[in-house]
Short mmCIF file of N, CA and C in Angstrom, two decimals:
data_model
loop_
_atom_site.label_atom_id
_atom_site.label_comp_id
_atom_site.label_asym_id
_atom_site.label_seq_id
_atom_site.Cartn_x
_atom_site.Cartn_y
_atom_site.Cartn_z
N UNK C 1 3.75 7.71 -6.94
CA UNK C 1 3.45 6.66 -7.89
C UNK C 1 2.61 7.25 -9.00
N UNK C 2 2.93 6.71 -10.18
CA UNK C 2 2.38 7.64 -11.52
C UNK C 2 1.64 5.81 -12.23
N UNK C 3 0.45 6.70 -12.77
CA UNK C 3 -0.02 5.63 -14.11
C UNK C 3 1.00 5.58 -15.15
N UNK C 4 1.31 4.42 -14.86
CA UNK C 4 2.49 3.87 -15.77
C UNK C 4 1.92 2.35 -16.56
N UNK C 5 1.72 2.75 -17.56
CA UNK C 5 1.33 1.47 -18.26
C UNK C 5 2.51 0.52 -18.39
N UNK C 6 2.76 -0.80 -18.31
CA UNK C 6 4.14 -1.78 -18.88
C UNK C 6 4.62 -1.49 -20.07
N UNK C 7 4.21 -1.16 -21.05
CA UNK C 7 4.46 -0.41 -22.08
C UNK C 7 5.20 0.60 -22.29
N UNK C 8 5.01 1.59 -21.62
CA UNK C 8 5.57 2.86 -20.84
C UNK C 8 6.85 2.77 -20.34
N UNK C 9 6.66 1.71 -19.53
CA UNK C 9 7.82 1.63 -18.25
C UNK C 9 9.25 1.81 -18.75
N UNK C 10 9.84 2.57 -18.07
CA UNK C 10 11.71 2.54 -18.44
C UNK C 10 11.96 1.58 -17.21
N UNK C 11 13.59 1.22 -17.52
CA UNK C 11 13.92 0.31 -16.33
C UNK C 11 13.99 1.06 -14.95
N UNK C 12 14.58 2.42 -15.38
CA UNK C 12 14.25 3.33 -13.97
C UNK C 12 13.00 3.49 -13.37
N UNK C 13 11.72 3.95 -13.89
CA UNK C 13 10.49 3.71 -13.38
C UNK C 13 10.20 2.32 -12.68
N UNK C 14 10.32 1.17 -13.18
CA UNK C 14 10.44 0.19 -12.61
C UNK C 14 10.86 0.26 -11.25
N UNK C 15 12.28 0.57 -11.23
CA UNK C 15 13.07 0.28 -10.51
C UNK C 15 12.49 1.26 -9.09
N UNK C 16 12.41 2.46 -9.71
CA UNK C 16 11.43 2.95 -8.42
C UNK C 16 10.47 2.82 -7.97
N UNK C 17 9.53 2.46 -8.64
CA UNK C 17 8.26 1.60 -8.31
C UNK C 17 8.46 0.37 -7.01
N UNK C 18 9.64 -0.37 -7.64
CA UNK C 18 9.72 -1.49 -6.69
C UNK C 18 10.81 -0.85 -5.36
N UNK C 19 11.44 0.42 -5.65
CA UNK C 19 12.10 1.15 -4.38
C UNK C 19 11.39 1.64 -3.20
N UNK C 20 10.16 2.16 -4.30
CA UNK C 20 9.41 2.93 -3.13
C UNK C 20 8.27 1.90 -2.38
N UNK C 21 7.91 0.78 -3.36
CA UNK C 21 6.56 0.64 -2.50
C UNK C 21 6.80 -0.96 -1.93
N UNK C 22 8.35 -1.47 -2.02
CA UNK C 22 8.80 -2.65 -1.71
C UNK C 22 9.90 -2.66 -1.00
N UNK C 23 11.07 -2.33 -1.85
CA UNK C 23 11.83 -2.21 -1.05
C UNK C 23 12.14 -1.41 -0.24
N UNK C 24 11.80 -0.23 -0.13
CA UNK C 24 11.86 0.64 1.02
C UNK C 24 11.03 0.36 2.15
N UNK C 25 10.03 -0.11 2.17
CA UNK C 25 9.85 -0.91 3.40
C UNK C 25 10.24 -1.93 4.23
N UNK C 26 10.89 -2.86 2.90
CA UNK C 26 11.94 -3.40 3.66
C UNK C 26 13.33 -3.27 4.10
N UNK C 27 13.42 -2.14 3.92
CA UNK C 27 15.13 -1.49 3.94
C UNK C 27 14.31 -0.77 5.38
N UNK C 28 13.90 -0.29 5.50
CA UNK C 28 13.29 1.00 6.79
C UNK C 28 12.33 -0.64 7.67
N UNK C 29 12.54 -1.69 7.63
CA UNK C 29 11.90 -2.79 8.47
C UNK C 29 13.32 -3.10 9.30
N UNK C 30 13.92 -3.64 8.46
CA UNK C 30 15.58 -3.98 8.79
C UNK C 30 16.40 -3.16 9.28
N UNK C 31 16.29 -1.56 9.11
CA UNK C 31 16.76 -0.44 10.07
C UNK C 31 16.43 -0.69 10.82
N UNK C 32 14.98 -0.86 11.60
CA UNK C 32 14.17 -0.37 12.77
C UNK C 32 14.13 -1.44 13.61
N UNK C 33 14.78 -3.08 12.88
CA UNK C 33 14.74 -3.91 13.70
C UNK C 33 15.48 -3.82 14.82
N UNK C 34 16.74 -3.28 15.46
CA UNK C 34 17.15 -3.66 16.83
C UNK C 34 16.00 -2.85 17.78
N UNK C 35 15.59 -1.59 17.59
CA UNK C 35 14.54 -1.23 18.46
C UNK C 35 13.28 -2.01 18.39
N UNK C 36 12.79 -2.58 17.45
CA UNK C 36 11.73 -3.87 16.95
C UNK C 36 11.76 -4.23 18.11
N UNK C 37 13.26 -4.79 18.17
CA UNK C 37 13.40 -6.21 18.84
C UNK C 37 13.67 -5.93 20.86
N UNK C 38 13.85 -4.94 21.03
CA UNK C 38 14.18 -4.39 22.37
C UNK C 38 13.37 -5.23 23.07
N UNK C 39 13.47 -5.30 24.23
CA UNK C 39 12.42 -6.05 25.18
C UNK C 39 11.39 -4.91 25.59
N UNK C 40 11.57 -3.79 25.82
CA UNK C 40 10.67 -2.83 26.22
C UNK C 40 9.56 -1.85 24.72
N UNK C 41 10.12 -2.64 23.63
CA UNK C 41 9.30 -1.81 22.30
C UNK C 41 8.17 -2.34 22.13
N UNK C 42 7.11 -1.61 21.89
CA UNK C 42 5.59 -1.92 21.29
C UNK C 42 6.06 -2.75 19.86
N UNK C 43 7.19 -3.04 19.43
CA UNK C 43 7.42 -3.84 18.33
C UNK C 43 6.08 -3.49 17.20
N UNK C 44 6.08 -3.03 17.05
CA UNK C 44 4.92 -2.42 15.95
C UNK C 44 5.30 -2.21 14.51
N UNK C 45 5.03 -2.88 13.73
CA UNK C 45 5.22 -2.79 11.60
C UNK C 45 4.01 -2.74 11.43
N UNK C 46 3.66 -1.96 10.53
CA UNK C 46 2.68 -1.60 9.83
C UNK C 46 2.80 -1.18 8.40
N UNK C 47 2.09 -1.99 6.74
CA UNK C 47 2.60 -1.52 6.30
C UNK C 47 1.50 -1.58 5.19
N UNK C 48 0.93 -0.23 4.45
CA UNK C 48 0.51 -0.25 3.85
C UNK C 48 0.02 -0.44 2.01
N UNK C 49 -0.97 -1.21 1.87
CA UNK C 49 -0.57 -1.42 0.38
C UNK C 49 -1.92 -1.35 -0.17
N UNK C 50 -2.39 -1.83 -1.46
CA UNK C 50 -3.53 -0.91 -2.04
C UNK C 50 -4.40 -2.76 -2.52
N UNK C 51 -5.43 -1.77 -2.80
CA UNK C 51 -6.59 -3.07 -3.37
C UNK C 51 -6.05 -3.58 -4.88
N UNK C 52 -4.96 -2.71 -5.54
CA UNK C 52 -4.74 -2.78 -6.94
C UNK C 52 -3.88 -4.24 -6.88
N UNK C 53 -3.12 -4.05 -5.56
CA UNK C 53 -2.09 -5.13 -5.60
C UNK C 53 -2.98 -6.81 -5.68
N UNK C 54 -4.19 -6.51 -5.24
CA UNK C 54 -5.16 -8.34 -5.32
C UNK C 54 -5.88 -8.02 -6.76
N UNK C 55 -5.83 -6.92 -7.37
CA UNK C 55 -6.61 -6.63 -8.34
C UNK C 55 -6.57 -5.82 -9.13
N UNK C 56 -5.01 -5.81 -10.15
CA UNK C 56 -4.43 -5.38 -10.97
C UNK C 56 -5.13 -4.08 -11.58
N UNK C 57 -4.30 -3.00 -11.31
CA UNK C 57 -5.55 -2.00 -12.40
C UNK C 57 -4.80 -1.93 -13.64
N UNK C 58 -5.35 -2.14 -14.72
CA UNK C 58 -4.37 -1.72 -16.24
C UNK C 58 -4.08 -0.08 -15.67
N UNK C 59 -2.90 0.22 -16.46
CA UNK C 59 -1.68 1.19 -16.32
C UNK C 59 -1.31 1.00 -15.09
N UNK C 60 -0.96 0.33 -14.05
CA UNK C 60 -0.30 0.27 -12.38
C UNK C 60 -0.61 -1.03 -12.30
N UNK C 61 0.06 -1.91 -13.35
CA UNK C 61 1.04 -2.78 -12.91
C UNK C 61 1.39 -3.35 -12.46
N UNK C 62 2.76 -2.27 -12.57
CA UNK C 62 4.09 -2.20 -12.12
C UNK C 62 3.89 -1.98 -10.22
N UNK C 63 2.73 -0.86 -9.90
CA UNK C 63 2.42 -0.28 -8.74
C UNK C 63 2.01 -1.54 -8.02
N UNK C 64 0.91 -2.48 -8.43
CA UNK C 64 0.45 -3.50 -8.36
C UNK C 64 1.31 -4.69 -8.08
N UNK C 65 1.95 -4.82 -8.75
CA UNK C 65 3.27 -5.59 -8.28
C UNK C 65 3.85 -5.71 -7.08
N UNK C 66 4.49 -4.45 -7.05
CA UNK C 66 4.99 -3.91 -6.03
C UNK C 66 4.44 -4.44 -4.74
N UNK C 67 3.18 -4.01 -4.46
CA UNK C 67 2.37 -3.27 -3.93
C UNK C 67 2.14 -5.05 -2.95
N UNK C 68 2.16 -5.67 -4.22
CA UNK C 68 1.40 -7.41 -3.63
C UNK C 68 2.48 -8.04 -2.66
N UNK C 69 4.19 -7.77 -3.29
CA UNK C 69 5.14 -8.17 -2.15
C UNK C 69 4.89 -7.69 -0.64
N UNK C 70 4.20 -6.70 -0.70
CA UNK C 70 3.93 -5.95 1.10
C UNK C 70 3.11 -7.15 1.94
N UNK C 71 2.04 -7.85 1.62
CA UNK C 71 1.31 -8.80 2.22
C UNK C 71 2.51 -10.16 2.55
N UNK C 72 3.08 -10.53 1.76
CA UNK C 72 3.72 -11.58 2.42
C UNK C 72 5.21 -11.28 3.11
N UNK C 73 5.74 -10.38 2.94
CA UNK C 73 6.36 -9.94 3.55
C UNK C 73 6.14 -9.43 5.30
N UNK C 74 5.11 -8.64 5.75
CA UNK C 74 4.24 -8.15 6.56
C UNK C 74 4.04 -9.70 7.77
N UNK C 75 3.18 -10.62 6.67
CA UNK C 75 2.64 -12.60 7.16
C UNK C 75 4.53 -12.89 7.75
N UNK C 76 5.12 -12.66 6.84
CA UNK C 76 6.65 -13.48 6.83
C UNK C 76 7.22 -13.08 8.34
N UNK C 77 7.31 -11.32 8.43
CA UNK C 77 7.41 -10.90 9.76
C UNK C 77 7.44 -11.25 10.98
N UNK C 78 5.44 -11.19 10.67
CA UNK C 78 5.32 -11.79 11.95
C UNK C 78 5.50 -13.16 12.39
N UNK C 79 5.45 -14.77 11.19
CA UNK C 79 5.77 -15.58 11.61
C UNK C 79 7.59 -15.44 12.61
N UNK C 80 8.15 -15.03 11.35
CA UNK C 80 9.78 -14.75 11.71
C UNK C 80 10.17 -14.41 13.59
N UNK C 81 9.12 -13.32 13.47
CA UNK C 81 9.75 -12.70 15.21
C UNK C 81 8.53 -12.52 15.51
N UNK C 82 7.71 -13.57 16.60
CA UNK C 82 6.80 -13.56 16.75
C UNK C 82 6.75 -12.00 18.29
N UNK C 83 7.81 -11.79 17.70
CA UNK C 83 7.56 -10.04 18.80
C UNK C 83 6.81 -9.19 18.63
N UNK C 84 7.80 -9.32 17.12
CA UNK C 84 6.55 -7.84 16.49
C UNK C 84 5.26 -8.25 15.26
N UNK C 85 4.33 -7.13 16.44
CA UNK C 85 3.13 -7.61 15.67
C UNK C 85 3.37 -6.46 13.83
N UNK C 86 2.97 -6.96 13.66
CA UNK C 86 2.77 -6.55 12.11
C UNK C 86 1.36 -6.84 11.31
N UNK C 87 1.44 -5.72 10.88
CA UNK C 87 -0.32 -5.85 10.45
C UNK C 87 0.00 -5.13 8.72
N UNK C 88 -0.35 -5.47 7.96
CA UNK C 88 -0.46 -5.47 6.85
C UNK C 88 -2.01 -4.90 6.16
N UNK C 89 -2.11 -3.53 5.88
CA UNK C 89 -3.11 -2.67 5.61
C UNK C 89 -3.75 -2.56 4.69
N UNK C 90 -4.75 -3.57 4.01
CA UNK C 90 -4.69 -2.57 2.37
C UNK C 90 -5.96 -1.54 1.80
N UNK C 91 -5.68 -0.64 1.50
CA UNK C 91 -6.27 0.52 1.54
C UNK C 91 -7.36 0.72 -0.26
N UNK C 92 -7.82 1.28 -0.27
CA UNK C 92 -8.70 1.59 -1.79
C UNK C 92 -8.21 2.13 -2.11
N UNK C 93 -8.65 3.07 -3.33
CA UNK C 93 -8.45 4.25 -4.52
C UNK C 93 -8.52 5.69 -3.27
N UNK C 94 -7.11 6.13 -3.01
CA UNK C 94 -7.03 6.95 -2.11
C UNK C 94 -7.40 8.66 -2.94
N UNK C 95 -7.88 9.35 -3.39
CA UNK C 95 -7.86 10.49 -4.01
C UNK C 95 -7.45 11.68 -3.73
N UNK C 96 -6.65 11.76 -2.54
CA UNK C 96 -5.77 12.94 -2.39
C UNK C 96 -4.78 12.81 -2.26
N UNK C 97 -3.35 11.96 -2.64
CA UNK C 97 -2.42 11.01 -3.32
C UNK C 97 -1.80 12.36 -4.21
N UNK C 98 -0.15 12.08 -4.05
CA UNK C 98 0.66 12.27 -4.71
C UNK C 98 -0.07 12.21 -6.46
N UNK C 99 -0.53 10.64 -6.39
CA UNK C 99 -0.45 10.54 -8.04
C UNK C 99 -1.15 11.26 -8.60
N UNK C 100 -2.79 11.30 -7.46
CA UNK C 100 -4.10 11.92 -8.05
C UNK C 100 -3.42 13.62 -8.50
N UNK C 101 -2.80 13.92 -7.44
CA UNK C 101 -2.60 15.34 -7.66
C UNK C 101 -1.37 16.26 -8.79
N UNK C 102 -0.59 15.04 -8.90
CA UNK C 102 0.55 15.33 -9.84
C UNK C 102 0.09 14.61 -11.34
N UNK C 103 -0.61 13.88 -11.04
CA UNK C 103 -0.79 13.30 -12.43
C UNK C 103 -1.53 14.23 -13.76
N UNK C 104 -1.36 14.60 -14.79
CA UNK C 104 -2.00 14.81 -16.03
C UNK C 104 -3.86 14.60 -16.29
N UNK C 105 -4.45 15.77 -15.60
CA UNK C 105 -5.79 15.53 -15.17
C UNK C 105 -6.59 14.73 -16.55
N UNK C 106 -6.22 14.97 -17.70
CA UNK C 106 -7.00 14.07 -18.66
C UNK C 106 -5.95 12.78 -19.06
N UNK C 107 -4.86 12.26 -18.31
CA UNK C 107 -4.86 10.94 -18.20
C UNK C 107 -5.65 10.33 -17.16
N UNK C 108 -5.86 11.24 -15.96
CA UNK C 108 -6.44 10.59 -15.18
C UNK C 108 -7.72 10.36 -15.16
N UNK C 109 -8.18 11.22 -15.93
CA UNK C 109 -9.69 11.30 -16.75
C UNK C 109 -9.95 9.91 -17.64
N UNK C 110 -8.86 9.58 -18.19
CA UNK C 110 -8.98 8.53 -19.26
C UNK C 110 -8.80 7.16 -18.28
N UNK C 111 -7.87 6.82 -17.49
CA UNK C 111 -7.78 5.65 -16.83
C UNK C 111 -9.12 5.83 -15.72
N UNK C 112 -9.38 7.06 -15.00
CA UNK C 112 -10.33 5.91 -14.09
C UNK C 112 -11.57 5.94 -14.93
N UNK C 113 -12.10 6.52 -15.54
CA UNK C 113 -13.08 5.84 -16.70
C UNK C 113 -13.08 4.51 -16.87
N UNK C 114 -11.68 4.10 -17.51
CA UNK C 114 -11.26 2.37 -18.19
C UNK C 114 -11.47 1.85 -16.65
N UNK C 115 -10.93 2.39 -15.32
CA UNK C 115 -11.39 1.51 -14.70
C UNK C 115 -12.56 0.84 -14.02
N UNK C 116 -13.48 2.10 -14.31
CA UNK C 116 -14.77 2.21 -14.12
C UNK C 116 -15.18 1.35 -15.03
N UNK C 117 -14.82 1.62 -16.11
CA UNK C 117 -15.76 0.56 -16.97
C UNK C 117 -15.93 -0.91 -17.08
N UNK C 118 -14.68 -1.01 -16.47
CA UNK C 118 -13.89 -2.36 -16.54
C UNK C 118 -14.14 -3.34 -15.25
N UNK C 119 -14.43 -2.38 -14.03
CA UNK C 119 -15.12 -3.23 -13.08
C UNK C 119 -13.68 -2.58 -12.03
N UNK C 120 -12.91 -2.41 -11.96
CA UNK C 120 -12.01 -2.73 -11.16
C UNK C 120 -11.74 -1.88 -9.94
N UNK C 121 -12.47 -0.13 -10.01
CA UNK C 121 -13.08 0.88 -9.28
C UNK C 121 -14.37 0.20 -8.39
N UNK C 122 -13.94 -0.49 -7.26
CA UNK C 122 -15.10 -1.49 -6.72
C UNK C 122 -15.24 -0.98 -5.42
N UNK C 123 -14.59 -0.08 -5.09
CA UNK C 123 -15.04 0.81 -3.49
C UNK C 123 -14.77 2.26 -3.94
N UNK C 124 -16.04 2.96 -2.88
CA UNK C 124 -15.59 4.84 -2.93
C UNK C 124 -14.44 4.84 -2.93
N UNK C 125 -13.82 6.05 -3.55
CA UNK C 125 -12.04 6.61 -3.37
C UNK C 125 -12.48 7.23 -1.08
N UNK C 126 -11.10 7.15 -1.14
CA UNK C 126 -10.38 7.47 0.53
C UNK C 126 -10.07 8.80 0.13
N UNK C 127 -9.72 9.36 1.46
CA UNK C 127 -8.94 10.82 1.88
C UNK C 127 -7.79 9.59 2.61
N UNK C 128 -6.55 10.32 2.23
CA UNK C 128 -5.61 9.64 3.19
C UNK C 128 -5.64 10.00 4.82
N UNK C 129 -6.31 10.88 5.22
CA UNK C 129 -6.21 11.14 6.49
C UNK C 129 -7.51 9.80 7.19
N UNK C 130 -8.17 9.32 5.94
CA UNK C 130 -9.43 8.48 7.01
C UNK C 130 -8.55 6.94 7.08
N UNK C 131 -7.50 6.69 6.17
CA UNK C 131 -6.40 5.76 6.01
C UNK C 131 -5.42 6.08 7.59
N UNK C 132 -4.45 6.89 7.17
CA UNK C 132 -3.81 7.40 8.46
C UNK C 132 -4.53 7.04 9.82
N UNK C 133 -5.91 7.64 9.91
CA UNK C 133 -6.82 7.18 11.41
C UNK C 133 -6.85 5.62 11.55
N UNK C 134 -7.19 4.97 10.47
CA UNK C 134 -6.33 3.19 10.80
C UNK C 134 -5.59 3.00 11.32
N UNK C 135 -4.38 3.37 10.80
CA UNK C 135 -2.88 2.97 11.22
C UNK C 135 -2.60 3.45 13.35
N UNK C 136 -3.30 5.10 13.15
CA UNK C 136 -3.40 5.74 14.21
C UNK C 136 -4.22 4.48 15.95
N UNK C 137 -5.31 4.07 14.92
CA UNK C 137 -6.05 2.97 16.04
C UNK C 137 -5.42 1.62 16.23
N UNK C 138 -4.51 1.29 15.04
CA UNK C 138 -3.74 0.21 15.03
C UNK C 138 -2.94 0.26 16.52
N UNK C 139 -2.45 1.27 16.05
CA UNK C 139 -1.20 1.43 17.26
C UNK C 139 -1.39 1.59 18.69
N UNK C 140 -2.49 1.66 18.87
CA UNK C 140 -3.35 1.54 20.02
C UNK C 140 -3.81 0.67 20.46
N UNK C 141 -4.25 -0.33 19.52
CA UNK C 141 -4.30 -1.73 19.75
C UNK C 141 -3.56 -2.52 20.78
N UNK C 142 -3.67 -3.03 21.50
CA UNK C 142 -2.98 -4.51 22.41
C UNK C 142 -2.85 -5.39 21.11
N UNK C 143 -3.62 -5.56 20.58
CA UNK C 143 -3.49 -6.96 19.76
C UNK C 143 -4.07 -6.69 18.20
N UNK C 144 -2.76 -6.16 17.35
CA UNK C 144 -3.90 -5.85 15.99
C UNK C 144 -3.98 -6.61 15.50
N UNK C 145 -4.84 -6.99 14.29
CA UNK C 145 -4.91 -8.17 13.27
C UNK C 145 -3.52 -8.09 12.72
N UNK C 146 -3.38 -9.50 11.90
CA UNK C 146 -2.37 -9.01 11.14
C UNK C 146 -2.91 -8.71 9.50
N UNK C 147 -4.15 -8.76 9.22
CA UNK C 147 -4.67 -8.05 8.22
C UNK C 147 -5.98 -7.28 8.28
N UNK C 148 -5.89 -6.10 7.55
CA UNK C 148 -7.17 -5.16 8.12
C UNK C 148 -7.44 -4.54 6.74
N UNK C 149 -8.36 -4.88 6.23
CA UNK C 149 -8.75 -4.72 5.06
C UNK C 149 -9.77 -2.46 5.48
N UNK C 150 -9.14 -1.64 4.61
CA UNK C 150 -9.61 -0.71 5.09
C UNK C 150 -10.24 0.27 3.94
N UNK C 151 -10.84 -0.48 3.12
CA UNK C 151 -11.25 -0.35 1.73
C UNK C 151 -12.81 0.31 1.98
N UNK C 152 -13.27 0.60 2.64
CA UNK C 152 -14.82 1.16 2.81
C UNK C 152 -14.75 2.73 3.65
N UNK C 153 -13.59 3.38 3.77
CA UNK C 153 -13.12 4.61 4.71
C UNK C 153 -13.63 5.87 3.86
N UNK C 154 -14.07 6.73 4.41
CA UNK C 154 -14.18 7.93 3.66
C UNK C 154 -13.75 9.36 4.06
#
């Protein structure tokens, strides 16, 4: 996922935006459902999405967007098949990320500034591995929430 301002956006960016961080979870939910549904499966969805999605960052959107279909989708789940538990994750400003690392170090210089300034940088940035150890204890769980706010990890 790249800082993509709406401005910016081609219909292809779009379109992958909403491939990768929407619909591909629900395309890889709907694969995985007959084992979901087995009588002997830990029935387990888990699916992660970001603080941007309750709290838009200018340039991500589009990411933001995306990002907000994962929560009711995740709720929808588990009402749907009360088998599988599903827990719905949402994570902070992760900083060792695809984007952080591929992105244009003085765009990224320029947006988290604006977001700093702007209020919207409201928890430390994550390592994805202290994210990952969530998901890892999730699954261990007997009984996870179905929301786990994991925005304070370092």
């Amino acid at each position: 996922t790249k800082i993509t301002p709406s401005d910016r956006a081609t219909s292809d960016t779009r379109l992958t935006m909403l491939d990768t961080n929407l619909l591909g979870p629900a395309l890889l939910t709907t694969a995985a459902m007959p084992f979901l549904l087995e009588e002997r499966s830990a029935a387990r969805a888990i699916y992660v999405s970001s603080d941007s999605a309750r709290h838009p960052y200018p340039g991500m959107v589009l990411y933001a967007a995306a990002k907000a279909g994962l929560e009711p989708f995740s709720v929808g789940l588990h009402h749907e098949e009360r088998h599988i538990r599903s827990t719905h994750v949402t994570s902070g400003p992760t900083d060792d990320t695809e984007m952080m690392r591929d992105e244009d170090p003085e765009l990224i210089t320029h947006w988290l500034q604006r977001w700093m300034d702007e209020g919207y940088l409201r928890h430390a940035t994550q390592k994805s591995a202290a994210v990952a150890r969530v998901i890892v204890e999730l699954l261990r769980t007997d009984d996870p929430p179905l929301q786990l706010d994991a925005l304070e990890l370092s």
